[in-house]
PDB file of C-alpha atoms in Angstrom:
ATOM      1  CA  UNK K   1      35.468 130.039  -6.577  1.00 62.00           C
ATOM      2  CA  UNK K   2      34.406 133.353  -5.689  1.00 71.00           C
ATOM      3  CA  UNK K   3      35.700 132.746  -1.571  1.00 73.00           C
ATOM      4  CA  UNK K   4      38.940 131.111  -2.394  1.00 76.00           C
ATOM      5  CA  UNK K   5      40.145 134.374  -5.030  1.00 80.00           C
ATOM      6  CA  UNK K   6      39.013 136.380  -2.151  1.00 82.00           C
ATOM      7  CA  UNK K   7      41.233 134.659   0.504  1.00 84.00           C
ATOM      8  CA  UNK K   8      43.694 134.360  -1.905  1.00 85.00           C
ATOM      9  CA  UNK K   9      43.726 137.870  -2.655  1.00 88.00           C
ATOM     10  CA  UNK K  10      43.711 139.297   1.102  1.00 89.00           C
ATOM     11  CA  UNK K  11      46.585 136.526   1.401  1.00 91.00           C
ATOM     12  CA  UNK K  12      48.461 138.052  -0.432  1.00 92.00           C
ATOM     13  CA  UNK K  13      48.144 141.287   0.377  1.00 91.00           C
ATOM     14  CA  UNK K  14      48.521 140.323   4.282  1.00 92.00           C
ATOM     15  CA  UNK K  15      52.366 139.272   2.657  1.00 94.00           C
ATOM     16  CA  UNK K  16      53.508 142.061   0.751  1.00 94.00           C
ATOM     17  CA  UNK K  17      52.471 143.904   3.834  1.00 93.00           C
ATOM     18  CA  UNK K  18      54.253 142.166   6.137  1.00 94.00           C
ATOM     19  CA  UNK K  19      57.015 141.825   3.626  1.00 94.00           C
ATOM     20  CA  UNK K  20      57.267 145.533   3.853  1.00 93.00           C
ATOM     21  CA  UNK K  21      56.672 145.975   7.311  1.00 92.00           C
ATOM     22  CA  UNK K  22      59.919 143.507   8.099  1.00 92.00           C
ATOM     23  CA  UNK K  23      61.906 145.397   5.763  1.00 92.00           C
ATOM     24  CA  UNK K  24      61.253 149.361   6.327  1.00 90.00           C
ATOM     25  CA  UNK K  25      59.927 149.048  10.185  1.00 87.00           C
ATOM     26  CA  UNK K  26      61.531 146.056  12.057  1.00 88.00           C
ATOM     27  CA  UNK K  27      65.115 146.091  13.171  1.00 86.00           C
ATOM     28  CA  UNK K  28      67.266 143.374  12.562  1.00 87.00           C
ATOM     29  CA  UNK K  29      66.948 141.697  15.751  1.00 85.00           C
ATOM     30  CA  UNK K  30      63.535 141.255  17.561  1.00 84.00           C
ATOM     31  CA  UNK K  31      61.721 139.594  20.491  1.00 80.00           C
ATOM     32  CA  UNK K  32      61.154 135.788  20.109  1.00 76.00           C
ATOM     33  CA  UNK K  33      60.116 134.863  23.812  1.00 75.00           C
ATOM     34  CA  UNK K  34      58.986 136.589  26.750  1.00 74.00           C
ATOM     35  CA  UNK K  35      58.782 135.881  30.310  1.00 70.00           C
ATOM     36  CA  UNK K  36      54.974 135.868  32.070  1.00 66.00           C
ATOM     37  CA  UNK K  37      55.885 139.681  33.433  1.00 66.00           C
ATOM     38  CA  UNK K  38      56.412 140.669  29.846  1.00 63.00           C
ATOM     39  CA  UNK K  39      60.159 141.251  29.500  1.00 70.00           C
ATOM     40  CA  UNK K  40      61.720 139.988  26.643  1.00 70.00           C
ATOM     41  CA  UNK K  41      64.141 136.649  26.956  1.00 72.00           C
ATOM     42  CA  UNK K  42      65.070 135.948  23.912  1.00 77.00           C
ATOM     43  CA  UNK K  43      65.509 137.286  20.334  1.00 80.00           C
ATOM     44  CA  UNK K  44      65.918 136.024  16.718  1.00 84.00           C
ATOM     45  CA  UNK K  45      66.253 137.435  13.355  1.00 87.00           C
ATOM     46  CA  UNK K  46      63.258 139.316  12.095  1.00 90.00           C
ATOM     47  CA  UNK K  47      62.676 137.158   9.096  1.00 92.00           C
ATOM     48  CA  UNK K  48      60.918 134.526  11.072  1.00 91.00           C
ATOM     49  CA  UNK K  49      57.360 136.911  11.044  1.00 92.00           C
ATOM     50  CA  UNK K  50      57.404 135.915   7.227  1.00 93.00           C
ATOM     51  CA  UNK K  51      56.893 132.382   8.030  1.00 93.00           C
ATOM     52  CA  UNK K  52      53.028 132.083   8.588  1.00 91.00           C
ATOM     53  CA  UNK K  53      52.108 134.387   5.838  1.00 93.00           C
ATOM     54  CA  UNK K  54      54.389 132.284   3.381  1.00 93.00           C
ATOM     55  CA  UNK K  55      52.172 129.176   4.400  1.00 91.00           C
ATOM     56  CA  UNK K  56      48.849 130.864   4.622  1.00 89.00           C
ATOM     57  CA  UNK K  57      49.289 132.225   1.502  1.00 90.00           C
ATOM     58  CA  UNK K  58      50.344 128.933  -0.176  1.00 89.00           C
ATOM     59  CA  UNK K  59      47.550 127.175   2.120  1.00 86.00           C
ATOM     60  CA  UNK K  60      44.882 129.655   0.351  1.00 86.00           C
ATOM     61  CA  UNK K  61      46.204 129.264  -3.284  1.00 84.00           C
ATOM     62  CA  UNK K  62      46.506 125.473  -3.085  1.00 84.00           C
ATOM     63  CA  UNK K  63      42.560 125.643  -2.183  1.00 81.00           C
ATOM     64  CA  UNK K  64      42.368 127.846  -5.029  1.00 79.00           C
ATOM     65  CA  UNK K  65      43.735 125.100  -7.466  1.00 82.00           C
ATOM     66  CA  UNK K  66      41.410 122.787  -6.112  1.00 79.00           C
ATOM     67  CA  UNK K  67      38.290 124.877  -7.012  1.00 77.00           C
ATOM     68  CA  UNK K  68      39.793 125.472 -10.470  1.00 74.00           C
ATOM     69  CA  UNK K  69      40.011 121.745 -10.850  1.00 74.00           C
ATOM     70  CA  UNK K  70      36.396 121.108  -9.708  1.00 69.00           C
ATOM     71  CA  UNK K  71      35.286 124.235 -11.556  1.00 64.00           C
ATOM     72  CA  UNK K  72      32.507 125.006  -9.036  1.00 56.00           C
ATOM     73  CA  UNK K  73      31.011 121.673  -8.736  1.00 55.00           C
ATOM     74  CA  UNK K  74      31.243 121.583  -5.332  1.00 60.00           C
ATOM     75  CA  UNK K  75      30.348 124.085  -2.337  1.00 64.00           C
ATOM     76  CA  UNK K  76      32.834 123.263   0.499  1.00 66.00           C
ATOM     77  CA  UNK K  77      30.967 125.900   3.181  1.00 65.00           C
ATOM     78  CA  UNK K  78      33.359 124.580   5.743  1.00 70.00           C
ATOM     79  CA  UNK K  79      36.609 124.207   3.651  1.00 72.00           C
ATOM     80  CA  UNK K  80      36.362 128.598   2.960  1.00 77.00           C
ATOM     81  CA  UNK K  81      35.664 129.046   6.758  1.00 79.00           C
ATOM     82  CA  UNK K  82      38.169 127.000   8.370  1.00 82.00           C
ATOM     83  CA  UNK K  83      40.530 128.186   6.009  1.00 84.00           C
ATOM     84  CA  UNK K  84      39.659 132.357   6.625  1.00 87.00           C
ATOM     85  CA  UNK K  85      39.953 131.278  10.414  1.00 89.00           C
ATOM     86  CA  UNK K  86      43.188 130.087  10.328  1.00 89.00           C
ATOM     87  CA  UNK K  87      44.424 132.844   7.722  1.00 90.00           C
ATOM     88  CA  UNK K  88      42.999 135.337  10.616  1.00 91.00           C
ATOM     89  CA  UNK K  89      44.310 133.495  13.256  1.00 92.00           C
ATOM     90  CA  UNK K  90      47.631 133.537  11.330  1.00 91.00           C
ATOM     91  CA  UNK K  91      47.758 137.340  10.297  1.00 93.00           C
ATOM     92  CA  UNK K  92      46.400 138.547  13.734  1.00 93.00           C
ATOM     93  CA  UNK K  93      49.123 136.615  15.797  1.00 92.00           C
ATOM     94  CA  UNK K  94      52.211 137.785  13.270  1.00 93.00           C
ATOM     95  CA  UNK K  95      50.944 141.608  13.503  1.00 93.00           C
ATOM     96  CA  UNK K  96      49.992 140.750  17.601  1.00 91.00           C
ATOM     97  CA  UNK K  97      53.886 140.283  17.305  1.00 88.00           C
ATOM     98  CA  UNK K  98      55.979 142.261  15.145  1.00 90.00           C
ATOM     99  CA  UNK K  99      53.715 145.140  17.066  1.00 88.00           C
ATOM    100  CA  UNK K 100      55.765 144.033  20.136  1.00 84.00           C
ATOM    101  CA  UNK K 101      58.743 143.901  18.328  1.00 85.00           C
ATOM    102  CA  UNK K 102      58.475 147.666  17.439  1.00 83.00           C
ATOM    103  CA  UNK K 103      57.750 148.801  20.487  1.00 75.00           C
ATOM    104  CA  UNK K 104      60.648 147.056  21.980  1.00 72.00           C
ATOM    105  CA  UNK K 105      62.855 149.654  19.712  1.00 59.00           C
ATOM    106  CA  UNK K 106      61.604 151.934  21.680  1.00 53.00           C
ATOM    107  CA  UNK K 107      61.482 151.318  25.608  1.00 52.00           C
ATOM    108  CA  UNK K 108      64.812 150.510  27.592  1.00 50.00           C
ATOM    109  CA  UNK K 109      64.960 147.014  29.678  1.00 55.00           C
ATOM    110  CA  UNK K 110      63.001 145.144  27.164  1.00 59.00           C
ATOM    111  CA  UNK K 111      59.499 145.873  28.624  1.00 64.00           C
ATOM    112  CA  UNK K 112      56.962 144.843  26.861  1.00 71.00           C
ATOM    113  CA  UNK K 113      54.221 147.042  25.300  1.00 76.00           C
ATOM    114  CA  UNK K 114      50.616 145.341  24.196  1.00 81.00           C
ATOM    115  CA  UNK K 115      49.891 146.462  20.941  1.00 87.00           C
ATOM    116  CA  UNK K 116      46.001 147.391  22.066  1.00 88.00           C
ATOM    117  CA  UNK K 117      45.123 148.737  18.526  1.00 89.00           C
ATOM    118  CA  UNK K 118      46.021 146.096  16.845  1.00 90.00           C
ATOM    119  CA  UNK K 119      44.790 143.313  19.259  1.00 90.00           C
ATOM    120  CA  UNK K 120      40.773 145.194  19.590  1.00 90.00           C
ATOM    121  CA  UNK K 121      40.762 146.379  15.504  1.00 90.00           C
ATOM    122  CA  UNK K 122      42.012 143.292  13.973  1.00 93.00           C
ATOM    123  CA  UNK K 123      39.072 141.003  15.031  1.00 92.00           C
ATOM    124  CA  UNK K 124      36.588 143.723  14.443  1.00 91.00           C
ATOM    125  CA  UNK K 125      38.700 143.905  10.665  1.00 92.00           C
ATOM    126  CA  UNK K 126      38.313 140.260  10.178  1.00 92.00           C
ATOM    127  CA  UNK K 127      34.637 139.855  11.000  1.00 91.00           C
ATOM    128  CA  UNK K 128      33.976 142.778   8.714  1.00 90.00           C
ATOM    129  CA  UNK K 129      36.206 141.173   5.996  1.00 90.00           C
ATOM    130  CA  UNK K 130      34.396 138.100   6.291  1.00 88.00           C
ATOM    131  CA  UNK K 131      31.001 139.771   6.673  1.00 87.00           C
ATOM    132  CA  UNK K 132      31.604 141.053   3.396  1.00 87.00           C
ATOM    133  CA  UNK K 133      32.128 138.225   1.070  1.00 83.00           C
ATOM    134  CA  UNK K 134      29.001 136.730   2.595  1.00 82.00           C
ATOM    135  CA  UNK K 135      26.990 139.678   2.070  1.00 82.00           C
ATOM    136  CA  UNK K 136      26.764 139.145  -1.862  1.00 74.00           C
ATOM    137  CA  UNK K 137      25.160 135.944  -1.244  1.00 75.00           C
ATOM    138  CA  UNK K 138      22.413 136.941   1.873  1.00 76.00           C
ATOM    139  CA  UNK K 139      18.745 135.628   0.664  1.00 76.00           C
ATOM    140  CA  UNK K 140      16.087 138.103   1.322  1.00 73.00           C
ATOM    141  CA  UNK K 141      14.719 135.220   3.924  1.00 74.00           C
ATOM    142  CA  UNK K 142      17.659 136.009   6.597  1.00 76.00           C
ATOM    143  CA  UNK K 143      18.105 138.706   8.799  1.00 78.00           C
ATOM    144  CA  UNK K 144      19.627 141.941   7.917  1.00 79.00           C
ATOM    145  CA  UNK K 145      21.221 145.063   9.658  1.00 80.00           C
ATOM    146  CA  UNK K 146      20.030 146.845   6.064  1.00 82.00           C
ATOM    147  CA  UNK K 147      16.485 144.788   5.685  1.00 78.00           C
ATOM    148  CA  UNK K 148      14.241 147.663   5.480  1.00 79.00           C
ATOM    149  CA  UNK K 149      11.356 147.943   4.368  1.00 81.00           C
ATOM    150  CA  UNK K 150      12.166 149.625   0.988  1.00 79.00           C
ATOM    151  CA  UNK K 151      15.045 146.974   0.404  1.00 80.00           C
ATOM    152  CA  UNK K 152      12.669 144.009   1.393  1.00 81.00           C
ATOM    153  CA  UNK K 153       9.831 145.418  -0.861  1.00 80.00           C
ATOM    154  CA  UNK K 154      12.345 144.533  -4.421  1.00 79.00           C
ATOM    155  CA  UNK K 155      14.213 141.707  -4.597  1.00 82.00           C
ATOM    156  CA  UNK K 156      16.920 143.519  -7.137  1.00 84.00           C
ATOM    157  CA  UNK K 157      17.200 146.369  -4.409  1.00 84.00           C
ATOM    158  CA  UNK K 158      17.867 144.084  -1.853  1.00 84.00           C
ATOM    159  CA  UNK K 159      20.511 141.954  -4.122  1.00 86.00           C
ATOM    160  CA  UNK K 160      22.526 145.642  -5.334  1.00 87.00           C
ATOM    161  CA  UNK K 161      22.178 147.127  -1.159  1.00 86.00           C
ATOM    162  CA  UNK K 162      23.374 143.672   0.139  1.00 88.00           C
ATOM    163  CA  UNK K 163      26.314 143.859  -2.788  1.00 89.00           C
ATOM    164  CA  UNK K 164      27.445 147.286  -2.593  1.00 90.00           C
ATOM    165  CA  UNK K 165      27.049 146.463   1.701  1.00 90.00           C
ATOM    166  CA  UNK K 166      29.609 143.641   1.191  1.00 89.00           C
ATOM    167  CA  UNK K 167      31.986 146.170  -0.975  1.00 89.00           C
ATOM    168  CA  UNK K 168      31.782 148.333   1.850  1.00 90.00           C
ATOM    169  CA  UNK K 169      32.091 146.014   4.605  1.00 90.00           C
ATOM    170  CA  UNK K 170      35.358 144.886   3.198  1.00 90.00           C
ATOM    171  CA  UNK K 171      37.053 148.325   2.253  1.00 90.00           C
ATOM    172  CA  UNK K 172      35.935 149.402   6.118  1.00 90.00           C
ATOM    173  CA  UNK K 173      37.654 146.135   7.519  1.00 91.00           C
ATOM    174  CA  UNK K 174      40.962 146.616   5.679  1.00 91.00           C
ATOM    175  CA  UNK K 175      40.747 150.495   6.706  1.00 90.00           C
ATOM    176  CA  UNK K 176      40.620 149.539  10.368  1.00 91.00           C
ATOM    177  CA  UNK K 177      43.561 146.931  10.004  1.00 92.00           C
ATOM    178  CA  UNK K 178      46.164 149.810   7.701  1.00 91.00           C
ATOM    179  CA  UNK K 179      44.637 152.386  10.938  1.00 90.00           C
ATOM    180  CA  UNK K 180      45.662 149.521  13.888  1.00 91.00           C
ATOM    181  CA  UNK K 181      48.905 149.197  12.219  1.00 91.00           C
ATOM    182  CA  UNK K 182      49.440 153.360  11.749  1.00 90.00           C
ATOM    183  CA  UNK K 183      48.438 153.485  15.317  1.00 89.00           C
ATOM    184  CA  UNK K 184      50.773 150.967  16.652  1.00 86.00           C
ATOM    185  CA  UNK K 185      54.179 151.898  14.621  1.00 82.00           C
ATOM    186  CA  UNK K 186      53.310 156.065  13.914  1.00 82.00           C
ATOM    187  CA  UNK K 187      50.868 157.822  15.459  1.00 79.00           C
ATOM    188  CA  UNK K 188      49.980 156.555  19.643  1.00 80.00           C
ATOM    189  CA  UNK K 189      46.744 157.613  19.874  1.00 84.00           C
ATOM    190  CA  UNK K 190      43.571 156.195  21.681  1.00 82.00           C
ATOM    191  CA  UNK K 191      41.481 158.715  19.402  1.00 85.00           C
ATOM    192  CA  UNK K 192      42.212 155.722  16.869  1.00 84.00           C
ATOM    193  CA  UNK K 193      39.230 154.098  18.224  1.00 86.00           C
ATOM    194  CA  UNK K 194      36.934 156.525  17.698  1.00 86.00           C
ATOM    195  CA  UNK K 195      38.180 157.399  14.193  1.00 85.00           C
ATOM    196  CA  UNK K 196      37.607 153.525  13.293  1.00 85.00           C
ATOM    197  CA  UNK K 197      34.254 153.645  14.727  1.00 85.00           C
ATOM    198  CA  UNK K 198      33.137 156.668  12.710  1.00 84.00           C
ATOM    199  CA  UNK K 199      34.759 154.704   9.607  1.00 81.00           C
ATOM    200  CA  UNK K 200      32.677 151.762  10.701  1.00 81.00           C
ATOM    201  CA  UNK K 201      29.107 153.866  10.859  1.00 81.00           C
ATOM    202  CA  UNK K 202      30.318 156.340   7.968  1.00 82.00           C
ATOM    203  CA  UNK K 203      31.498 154.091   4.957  1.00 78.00           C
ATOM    204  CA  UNK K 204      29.600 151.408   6.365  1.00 83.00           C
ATOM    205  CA  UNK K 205      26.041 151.637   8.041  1.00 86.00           C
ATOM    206  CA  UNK K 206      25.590 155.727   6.118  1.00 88.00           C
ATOM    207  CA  UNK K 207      26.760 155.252   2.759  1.00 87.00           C
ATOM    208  CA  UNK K 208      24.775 151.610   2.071  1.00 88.00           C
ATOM    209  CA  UNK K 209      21.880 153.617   3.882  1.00 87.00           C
ATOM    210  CA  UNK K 210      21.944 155.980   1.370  1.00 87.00           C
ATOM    211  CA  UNK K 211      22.707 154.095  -1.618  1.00 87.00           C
ATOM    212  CA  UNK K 212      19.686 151.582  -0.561  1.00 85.00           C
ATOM    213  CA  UNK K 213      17.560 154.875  -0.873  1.00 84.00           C
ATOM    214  CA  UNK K 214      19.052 156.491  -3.847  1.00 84.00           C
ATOM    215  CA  UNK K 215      18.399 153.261  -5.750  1.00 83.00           C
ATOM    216  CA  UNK K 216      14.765 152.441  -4.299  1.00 76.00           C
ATOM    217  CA  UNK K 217      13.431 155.162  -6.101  1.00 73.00           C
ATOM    218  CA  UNK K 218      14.087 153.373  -9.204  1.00 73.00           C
ATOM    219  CA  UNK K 219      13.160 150.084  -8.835  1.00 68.00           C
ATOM    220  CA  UNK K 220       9.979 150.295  -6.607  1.00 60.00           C
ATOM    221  CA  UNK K 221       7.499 151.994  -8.852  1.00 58.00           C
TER     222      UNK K 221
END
């Protein structure tokens, strides 16, 4: 139950954000082919980039209705991760695109621009999504980046470092994903990179590094 509200919820926000994206940032008429030198050969309305979030998002929520029906009875491990695959897969090629599309706005004889931000930070974004909702769960028997010795030494330490871990894990991978799309559309920078890499080791790896030890103090006496 937990998973599918999850990719329900990022879902849905992947649609009002493209929702808003098509209507504030694209123009009217974008790129719908390309030639194998990237130059654009054809174009379409810029509607079409709403189709694949309209179906992953009713994809995830019919999954959702399922678990409500079974109330939990059931753990489909493979039904949450093929679905999150294909929602990624889904997102990452309608961003991969409409980041095209804007740059097309802005070159003359329809050359196409990769959208590198967005094509290295929105894997990274999705593993870290995804790394987070299974961080909640981790047993104290697997491996962990944050297993040390102090975490491993109280099972309720571990369970509140591996939880707040998972909370941060997520917040980091929709920070790079709002930063790859800034990038692409506003700002042009490659010091992008290393701002999402000090957001990775920052919120990430530092703050559950601290929390892990703020909390050990009261647990393992």
């Amino acid at each position: 139950m937990k998973k599918s509200r999850l990719l329900s919820l990022f879902t849905i926000a992947n649609f009002v954000a493209t929702l808003c994206f098509i209507i504030f940032v694209l123009p009217d008429v974008v790129v719908f082919r390309f030639t194998s030198d990237l130059v654009a050969s054809e174009f379409i309305g810029k509607w079409y980039n709403i189709i694949l979030p309209s179906l992953a998002t009713i994809a995830c929520f019919i999954i959702l209705i399922i678990d409500v029906r079974e109330d939990g009875a059931k753990k489909h491990v493979f039904r949450y991760l093929i679905a999150y695959v294909a929602v990624a897969v889904c997102s990452y090629f309608t961003w991969a695109m409409m980041g095209i599309q804007v740059h097309l706005t802005h070159v003359t004889n329809n050359a196409i621009t990769i959208p590198w931000t967005i094509i290295i930070l929105f894997p990274i974004a999705y593993f870290m999504l995804a790394n987070g909702a299974a961080l909640g769960d981790k047993s104290d028997s697997e491996f962990s980046l944050f297993g040390f010795k102090w975490v491993k030494s109280n099972y309720i330490v571990w369970q509140k470092t591996h939880k707040f871990a998972g909370r941060m894990s997520i917040l980091v991978g929709l920070c790079l994903l709002v930063m790859a799309v800034l990038n692409e559309t506003i700002y042009h920078t490659d010091w992008m990179y290393g701002i999402a890499m000090l957001a990775w080791f920052v919120l990430y790896y530092l703050f559950v590094l601290i929390y892990s030890k703020c909390i050990e103090g009261k647990y393992n006496r």
